[in-house]
Coordinates of C-alpha atoms and ligand atoms in Angstrom, one line a residue:
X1062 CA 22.9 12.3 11.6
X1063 CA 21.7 12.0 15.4
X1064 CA 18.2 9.6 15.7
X1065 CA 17.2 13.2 17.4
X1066 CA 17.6 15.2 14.3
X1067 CA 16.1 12.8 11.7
X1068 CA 12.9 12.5 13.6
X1069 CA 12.7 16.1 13.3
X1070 CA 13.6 16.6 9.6
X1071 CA 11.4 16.5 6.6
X1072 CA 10.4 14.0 4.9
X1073 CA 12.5 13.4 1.6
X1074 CA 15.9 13.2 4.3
X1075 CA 14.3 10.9 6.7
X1076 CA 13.4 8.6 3.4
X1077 CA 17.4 8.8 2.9
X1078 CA 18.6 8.8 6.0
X1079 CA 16.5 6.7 8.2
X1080 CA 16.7 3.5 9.7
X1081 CA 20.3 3.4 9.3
X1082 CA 23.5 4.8 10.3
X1083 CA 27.0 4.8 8.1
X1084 CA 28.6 1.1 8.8
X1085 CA 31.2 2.1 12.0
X1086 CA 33.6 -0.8 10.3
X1087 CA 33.5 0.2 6.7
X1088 CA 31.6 3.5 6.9
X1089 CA 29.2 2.2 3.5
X1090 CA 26.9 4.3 3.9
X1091 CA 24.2 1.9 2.2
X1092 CA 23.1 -1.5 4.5
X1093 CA 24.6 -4.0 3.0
X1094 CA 22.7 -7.1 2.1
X1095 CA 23.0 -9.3 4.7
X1096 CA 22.5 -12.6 3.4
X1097 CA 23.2 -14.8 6.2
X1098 CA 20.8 -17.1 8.3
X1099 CA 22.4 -17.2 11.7
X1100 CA 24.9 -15.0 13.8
X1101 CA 28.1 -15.6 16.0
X1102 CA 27.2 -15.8 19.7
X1103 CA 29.9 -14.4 22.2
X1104 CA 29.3 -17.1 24.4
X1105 CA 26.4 -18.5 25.1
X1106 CA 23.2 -16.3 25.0
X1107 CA 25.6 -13.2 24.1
X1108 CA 24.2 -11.8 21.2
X1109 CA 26.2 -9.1 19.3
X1110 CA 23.4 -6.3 18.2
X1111 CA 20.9 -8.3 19.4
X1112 CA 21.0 -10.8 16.3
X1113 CA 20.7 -14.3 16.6
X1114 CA 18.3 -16.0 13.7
X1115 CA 17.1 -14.3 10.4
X1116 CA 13.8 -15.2 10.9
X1117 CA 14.1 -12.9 14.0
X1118 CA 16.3 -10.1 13.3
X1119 CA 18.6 -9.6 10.2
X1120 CA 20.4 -5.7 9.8
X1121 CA 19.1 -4.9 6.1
X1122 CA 15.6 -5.8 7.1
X1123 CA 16.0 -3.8 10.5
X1124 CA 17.0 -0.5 8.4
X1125 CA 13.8 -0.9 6.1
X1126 CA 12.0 -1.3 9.5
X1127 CA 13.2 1.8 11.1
X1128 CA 13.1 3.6 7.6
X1129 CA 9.1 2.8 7.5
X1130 CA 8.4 3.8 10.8
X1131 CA 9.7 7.0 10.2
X1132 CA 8.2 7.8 7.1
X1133 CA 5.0 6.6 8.3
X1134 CA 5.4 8.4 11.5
X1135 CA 4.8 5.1 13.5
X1136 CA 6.2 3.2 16.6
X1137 CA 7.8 0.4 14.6
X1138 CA 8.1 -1.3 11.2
X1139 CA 7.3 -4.7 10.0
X1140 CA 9.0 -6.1 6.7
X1141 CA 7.5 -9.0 5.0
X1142 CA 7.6 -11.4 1.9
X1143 CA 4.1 -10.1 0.4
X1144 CA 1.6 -7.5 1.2
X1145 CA -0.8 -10.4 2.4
X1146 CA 1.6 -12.2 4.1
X1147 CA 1.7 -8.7 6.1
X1148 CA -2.0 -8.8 6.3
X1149 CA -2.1 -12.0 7.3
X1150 CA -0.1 -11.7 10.1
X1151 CA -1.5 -8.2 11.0
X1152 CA -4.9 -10.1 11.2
X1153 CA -3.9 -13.1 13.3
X1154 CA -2.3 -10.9 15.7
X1155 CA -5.6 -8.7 15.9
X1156 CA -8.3 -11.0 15.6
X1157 CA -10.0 -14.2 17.5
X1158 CA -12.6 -16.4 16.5
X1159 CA -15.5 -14.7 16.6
X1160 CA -14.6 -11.7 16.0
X1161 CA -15.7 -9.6 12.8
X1162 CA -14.0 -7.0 10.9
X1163 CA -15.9 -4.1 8.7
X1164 CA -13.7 -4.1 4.9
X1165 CA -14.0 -2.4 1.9
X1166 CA -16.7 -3.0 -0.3
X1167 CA -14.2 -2.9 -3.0
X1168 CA -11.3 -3.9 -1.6
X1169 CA -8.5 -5.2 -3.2
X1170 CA -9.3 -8.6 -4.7
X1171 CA -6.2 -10.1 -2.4
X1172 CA -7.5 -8.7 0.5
X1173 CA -11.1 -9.9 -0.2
X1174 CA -9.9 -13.4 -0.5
X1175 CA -7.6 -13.3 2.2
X1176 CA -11.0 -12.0 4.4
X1177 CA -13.4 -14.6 2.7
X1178 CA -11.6 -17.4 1.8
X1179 CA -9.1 -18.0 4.9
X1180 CA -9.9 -16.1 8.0
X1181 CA -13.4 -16.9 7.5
X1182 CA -12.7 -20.5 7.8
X1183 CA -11.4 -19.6 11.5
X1184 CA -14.2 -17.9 12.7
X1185 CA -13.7 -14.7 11.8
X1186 CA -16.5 -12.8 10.2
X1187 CA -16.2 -9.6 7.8
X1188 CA -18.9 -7.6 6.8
X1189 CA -18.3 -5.0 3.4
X1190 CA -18.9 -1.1 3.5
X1191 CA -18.2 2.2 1.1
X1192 CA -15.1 3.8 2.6
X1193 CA -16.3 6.8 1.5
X1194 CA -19.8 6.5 3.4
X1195 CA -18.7 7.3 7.2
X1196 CA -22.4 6.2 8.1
X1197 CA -21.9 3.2 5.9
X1198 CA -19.2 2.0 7.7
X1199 CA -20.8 2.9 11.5
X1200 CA -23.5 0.8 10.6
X1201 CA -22.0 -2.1 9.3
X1202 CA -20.1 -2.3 12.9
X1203 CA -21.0 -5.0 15.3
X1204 CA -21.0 -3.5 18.8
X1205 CA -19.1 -5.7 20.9
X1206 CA -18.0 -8.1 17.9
X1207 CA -16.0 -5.8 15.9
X1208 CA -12.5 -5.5 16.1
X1209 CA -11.0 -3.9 13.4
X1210 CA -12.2 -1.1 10.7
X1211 CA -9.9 -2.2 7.9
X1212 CA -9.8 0.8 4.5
X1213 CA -8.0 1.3 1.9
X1214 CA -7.9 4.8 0.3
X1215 CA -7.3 5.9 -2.4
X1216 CA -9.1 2.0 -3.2
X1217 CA -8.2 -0.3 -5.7
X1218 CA -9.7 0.5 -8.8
X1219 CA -12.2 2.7 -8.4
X1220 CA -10.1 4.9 -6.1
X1221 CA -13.2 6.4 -3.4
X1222 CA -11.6 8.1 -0.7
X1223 CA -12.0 7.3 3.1
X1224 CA -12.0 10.0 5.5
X1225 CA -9.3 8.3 7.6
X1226 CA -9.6 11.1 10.9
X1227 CA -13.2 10.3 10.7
X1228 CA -13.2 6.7 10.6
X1229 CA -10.6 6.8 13.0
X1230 CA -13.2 8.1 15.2
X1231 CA -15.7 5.9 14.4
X1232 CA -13.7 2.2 14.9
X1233 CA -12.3 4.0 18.2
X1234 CA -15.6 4.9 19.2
X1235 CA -16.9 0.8 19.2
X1236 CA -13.2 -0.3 20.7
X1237 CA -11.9 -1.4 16.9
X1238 CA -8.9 -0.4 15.4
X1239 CA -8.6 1.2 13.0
X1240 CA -6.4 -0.5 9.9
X1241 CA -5.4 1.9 6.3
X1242 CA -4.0 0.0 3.7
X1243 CA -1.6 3.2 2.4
X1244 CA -0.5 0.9 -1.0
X1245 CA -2.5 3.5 -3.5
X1246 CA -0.9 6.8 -1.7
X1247 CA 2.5 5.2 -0.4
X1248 CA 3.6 7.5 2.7
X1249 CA 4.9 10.2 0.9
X1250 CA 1.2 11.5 0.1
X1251 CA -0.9 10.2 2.8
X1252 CA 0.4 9.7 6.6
X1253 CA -2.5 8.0 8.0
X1254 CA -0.9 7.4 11.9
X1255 CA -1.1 11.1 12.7
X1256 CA -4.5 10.8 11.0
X1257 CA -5.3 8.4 14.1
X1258 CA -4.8 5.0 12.2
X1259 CA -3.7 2.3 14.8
X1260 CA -1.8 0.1 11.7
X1261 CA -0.9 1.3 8.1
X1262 CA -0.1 -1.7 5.3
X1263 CA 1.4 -1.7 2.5
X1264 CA 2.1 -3.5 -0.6
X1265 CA 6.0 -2.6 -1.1
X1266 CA 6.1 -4.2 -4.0
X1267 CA 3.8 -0.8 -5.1
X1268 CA 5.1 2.7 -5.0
X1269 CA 7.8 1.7 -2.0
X1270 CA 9.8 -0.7 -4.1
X1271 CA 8.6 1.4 -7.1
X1272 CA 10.9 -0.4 -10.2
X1273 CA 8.7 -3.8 -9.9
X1274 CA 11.7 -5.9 -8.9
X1275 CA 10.4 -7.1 -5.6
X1276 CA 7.5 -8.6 -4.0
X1277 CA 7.1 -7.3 -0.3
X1278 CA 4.7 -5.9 2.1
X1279 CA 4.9 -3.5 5.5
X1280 CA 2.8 -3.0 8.6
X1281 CA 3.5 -0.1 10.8
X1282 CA 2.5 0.2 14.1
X1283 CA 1.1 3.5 16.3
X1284 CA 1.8 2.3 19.6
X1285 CA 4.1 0.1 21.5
X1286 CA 2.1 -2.5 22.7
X1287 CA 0.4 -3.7 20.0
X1288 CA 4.2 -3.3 18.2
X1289 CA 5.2 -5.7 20.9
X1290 CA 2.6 -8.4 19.7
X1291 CA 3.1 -7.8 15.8
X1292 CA 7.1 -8.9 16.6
X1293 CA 6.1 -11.6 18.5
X1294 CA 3.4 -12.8 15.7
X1295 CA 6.2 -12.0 12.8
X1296 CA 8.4 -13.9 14.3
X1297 CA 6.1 -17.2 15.0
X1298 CA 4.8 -17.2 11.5
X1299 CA 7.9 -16.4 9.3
X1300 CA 6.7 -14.3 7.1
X1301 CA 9.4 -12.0 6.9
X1302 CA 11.0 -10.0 3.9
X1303 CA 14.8 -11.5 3.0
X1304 CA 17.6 -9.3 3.2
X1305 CA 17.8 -8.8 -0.5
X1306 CA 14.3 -7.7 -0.7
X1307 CA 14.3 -5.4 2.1
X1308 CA 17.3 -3.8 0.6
X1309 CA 15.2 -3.5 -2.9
X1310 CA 12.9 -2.0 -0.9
X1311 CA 15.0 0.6 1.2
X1312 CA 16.9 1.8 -2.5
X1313 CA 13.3 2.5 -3.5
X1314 CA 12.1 4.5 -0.7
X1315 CA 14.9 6.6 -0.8
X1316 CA 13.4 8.2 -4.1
X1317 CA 10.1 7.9 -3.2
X1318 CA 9.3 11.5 -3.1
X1319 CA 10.4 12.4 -6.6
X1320 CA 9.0 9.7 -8.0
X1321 CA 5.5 10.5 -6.8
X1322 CA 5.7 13.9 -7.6
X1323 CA 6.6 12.4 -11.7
X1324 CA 3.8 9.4 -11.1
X1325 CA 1.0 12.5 -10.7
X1326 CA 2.4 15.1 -12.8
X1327 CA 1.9 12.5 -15.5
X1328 CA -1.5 11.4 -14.2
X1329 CA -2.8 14.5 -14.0
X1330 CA -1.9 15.3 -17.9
X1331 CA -3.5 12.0 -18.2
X1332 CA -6.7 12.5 -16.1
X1333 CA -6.9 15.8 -18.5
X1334 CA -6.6 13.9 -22.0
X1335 CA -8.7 11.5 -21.2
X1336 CA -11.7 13.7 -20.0
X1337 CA -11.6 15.4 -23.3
X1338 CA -11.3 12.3 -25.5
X1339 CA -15.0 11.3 -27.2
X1340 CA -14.4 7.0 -26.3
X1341 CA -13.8 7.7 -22.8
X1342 CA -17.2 7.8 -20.7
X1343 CA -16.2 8.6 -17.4
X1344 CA -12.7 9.3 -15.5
X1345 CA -12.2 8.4 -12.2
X1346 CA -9.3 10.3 -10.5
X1347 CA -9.5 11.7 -6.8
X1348 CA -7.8 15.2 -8.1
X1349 CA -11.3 16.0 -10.1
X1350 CA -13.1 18.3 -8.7
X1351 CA -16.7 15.8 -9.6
X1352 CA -15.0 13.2 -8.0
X1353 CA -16.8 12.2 -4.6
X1354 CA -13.9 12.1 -2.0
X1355 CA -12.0 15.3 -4.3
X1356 CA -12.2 17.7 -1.0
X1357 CA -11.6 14.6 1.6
X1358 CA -8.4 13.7 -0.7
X1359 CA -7.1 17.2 -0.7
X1360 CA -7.6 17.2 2.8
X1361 CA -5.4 14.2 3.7
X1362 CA -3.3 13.8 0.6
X1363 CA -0.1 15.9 -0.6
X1364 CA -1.3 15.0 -4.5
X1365 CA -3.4 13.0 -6.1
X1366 CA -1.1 9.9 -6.9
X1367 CA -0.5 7.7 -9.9
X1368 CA -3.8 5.6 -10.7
X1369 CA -6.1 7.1 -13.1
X1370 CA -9.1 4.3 -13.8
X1371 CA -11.4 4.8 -16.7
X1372 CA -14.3 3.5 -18.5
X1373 CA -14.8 3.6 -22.0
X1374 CA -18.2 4.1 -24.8
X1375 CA -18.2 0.8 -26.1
X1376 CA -18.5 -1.5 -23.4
X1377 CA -16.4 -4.9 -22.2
X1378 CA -15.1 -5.5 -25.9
X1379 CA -13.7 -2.0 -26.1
X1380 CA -12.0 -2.0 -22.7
X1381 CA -10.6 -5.5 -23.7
X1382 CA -9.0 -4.0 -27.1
X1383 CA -7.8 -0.6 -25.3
X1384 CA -5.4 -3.1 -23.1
X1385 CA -4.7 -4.5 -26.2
X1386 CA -3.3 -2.1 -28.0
X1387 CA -1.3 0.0 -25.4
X1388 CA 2.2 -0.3 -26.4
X1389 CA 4.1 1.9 -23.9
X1390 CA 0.9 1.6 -21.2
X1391 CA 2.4 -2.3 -20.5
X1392 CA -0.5 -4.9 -19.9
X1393 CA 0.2 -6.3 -16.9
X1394 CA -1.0 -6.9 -13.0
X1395 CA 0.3 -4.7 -10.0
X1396 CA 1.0 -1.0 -9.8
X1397 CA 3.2 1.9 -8.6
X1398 CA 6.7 0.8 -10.8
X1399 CA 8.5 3.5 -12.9
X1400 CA 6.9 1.9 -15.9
X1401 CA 2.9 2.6 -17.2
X1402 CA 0.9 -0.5 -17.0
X1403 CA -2.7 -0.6 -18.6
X1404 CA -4.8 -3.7 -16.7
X1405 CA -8.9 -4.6 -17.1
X1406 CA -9.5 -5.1 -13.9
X1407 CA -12.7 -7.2 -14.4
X1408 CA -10.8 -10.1 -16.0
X1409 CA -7.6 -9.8 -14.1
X1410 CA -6.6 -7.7 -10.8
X1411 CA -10.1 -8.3 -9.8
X1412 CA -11.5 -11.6 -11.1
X1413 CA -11.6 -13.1 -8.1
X1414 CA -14.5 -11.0 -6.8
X1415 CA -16.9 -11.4 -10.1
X1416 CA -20.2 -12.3 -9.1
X1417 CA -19.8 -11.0 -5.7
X1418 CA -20.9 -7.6 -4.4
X1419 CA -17.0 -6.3 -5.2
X1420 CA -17.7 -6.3 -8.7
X1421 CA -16.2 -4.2 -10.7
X1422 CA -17.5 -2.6 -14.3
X1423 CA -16.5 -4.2 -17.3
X1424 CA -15.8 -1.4 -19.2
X1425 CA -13.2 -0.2 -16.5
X1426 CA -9.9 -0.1 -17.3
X1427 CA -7.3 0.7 -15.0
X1428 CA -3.7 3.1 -14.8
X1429 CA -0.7 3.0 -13.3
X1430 CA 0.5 6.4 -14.5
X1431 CA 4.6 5.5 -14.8
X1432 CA 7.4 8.4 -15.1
X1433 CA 8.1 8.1 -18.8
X1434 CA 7.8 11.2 -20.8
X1435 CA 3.8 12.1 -20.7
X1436 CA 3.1 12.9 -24.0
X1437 CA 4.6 9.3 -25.3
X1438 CA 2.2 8.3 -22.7
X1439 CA -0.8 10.7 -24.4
X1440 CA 0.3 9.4 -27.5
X1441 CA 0.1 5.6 -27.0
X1442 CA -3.4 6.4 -24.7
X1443 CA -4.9 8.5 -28.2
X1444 CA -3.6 5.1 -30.5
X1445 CA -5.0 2.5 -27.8
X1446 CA -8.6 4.3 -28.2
X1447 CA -8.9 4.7 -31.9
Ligands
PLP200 C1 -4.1 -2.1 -2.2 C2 -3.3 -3.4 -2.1 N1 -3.1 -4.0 -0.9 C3 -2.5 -5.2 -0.8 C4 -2.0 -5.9 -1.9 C5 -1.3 -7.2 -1.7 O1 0.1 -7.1 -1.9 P1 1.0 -8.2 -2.4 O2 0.7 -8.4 -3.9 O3 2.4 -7.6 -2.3 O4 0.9 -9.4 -1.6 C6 -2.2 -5.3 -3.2 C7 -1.6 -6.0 -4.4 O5 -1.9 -5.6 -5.5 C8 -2.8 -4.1 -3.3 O6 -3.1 -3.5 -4.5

């Protein structure tokens, strides 16, 4: 398959296909993992492929690379060791002391320490805003000062919905760029570059990696020069996705598609049990038509996705012994796996923001909807509740 033809095809055969052509030698037509820190040199300075370090090139990491960009629809990829060791980077390519960047006002915890606790320390100021407030987030821009207009959408957990095309607009307008962490949607619902993102992040250790064996993170870039600067930055601080990772990551993608189409047929049957059922007082789930962001979603979203985040009648306690009981729902941190996890936000994903305005309710528990068979799934929800 020509490089011509895959950009043009849709999306399920570029997640297959791209990034990565059928070994000439061997003609595997998988990468191979290739676990090996340095490369042969045909004399010196001739580099075969262009690899000569790990660190700054390695072949399985180079396929996931090429296989994100073109699912994302970007100018490059960017594989690395974590999600925030993506963001990291990302921010220390983008930002200078004295600089400030507009966030989430519930972004994920991570993120929020990464913002608060560590770039702050370096001069580097962040002021919160409701993605889902367009004004919001125009106000809370320093003309002059800000730099970057960082979302996330669907957010983590209380899923409110940025209008990525109009916030676009906005961090253009002021000279910021415009930053969509794309962990909740994964690529295959939401593509926020043609939207007019400048950088889209992801936790691949979410719905990319999707089977919870890996720990990774992504940027992808819109344009070339900034893609230029991201290499340079990934390469002076290291921290890059190993081969065996970014070939954990690359098998994932390339059943991306069907998974996420299982991930919200099951949330939706989920979403539709739990609105009916007498403990639960309020559902949160972009696909509801009450939901705030519902028409914003179906405007930039192929579905739905996976998370469904809930609060229940009888408070803290109630939530606390919900996660309890889930058998089949695991308890458990982190998202987007073929497995349901059940999590209290509160006192785990998002402890690290009690007592600050990213609070989250107490009585909020939170869904990753898995691909088992939904009405086990229904079952073990109806048993968790009482
Ligand atoms: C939305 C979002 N962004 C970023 C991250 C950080 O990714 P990682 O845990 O791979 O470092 C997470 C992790 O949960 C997340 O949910």
């Amino acid at each position: 398959m020509t490089q011509e033809h895959r950009s043009k095809s849709g999306f399920e055969t570029r997640a297959i296909h791209a990034g990565y052509e059928p070994d000439p030698l061997t003609g595997a037509v998988i990468p191979p993992i290739y676990a090996t820190s340095t490369y042969k040199q045909d004399g010196v300075g001739g580099m075969r492929g262009g690899y000569e370090y790990s660190r700054s090139g390695n072949p399985t990491r180079t396929a996931l690379e090429g296989n994100l960009a073109a699912l994302e629809e970007g100018e490059r990829g960017f594989a690395f060791a974590s999600g925030l060791a993506a963001e990291d980077t990302l921010l220390r390519t983008i930002l200078k002391p004295g600089d400030h960047a507009v966030i989430p006002d519930d972004a994920y915890g991570g993120t929020f320490r990464q913002f608060d606790k560590v770039h702050k320390l370096w001069g580097i100021a962040h002021s919160p805003a409701a993605v889902s407030d367009v004004d919001a987030v125009r106000a809370a821009i320093q003309p002059g000062k800000t730099k970057v207009v960082w979302i996330e959408t669907p957010t983590n957990p209380l899923l409110n919905i940025g209008d990525i095309e109009a916030l676009a607009g906005v961090a253009h307008e002021a000279g910021a760029l415009l930053v969509v962490d794309n962990t909740f949607a994964s690529p295959y619902l939401q593509q926020p570059i043609p939207l007019g993102a400048d950088v889209v992040v992801h936790s691949t250790t979410k719905y990319c990696g999707g089977h919870s064996d890996v720990v990774g993170g992504a940027l992808v870039v819109r344009e070339l020069e900034l893609s230029e600067q991201i290499a340079f930055h990934q390469n002076s601080i290291g921290g890059i996705a190993g081969p065996f990772d970014a070939w954990l990551v690359l098998r994932g993608l390339k059943t991306l598609g069907v998974r996420m189409d299982r991930h919200c047929d099951n949330a939706e049957k989920v979403v539709e049990f739990l609105t009916s059922h007498s403990a639960v007082s309020q559902v949160i789930y972009p696909g509801l038509e009450e939901h705030p962001g519902h028409v914003i979603a179906g405007k930039q979203m192929k579905r739905y996705g996976g998370i469904v985040s809930f609060r229940v009648t009888g408070g803290e306690a109630h939530a606390l012994d919900v996660c309890a009981k889930a058998e089949v729902f695991t308890l458990g941190e982190s998202l987007g796996g073929v497995e349901s996890l059940i999590e209290h936000p509160g006192r785990m994903t998002h402890a690290s923001v009690a007592g600050t305005d990213l609070e989250v309710p107490s009585d909020l528990i939170r869904l990753s909807v898995g691909i088992e068979t939904a009405e086990d799934l229904l079952a073990d929800l109806d048993r968790a509740l009482g």
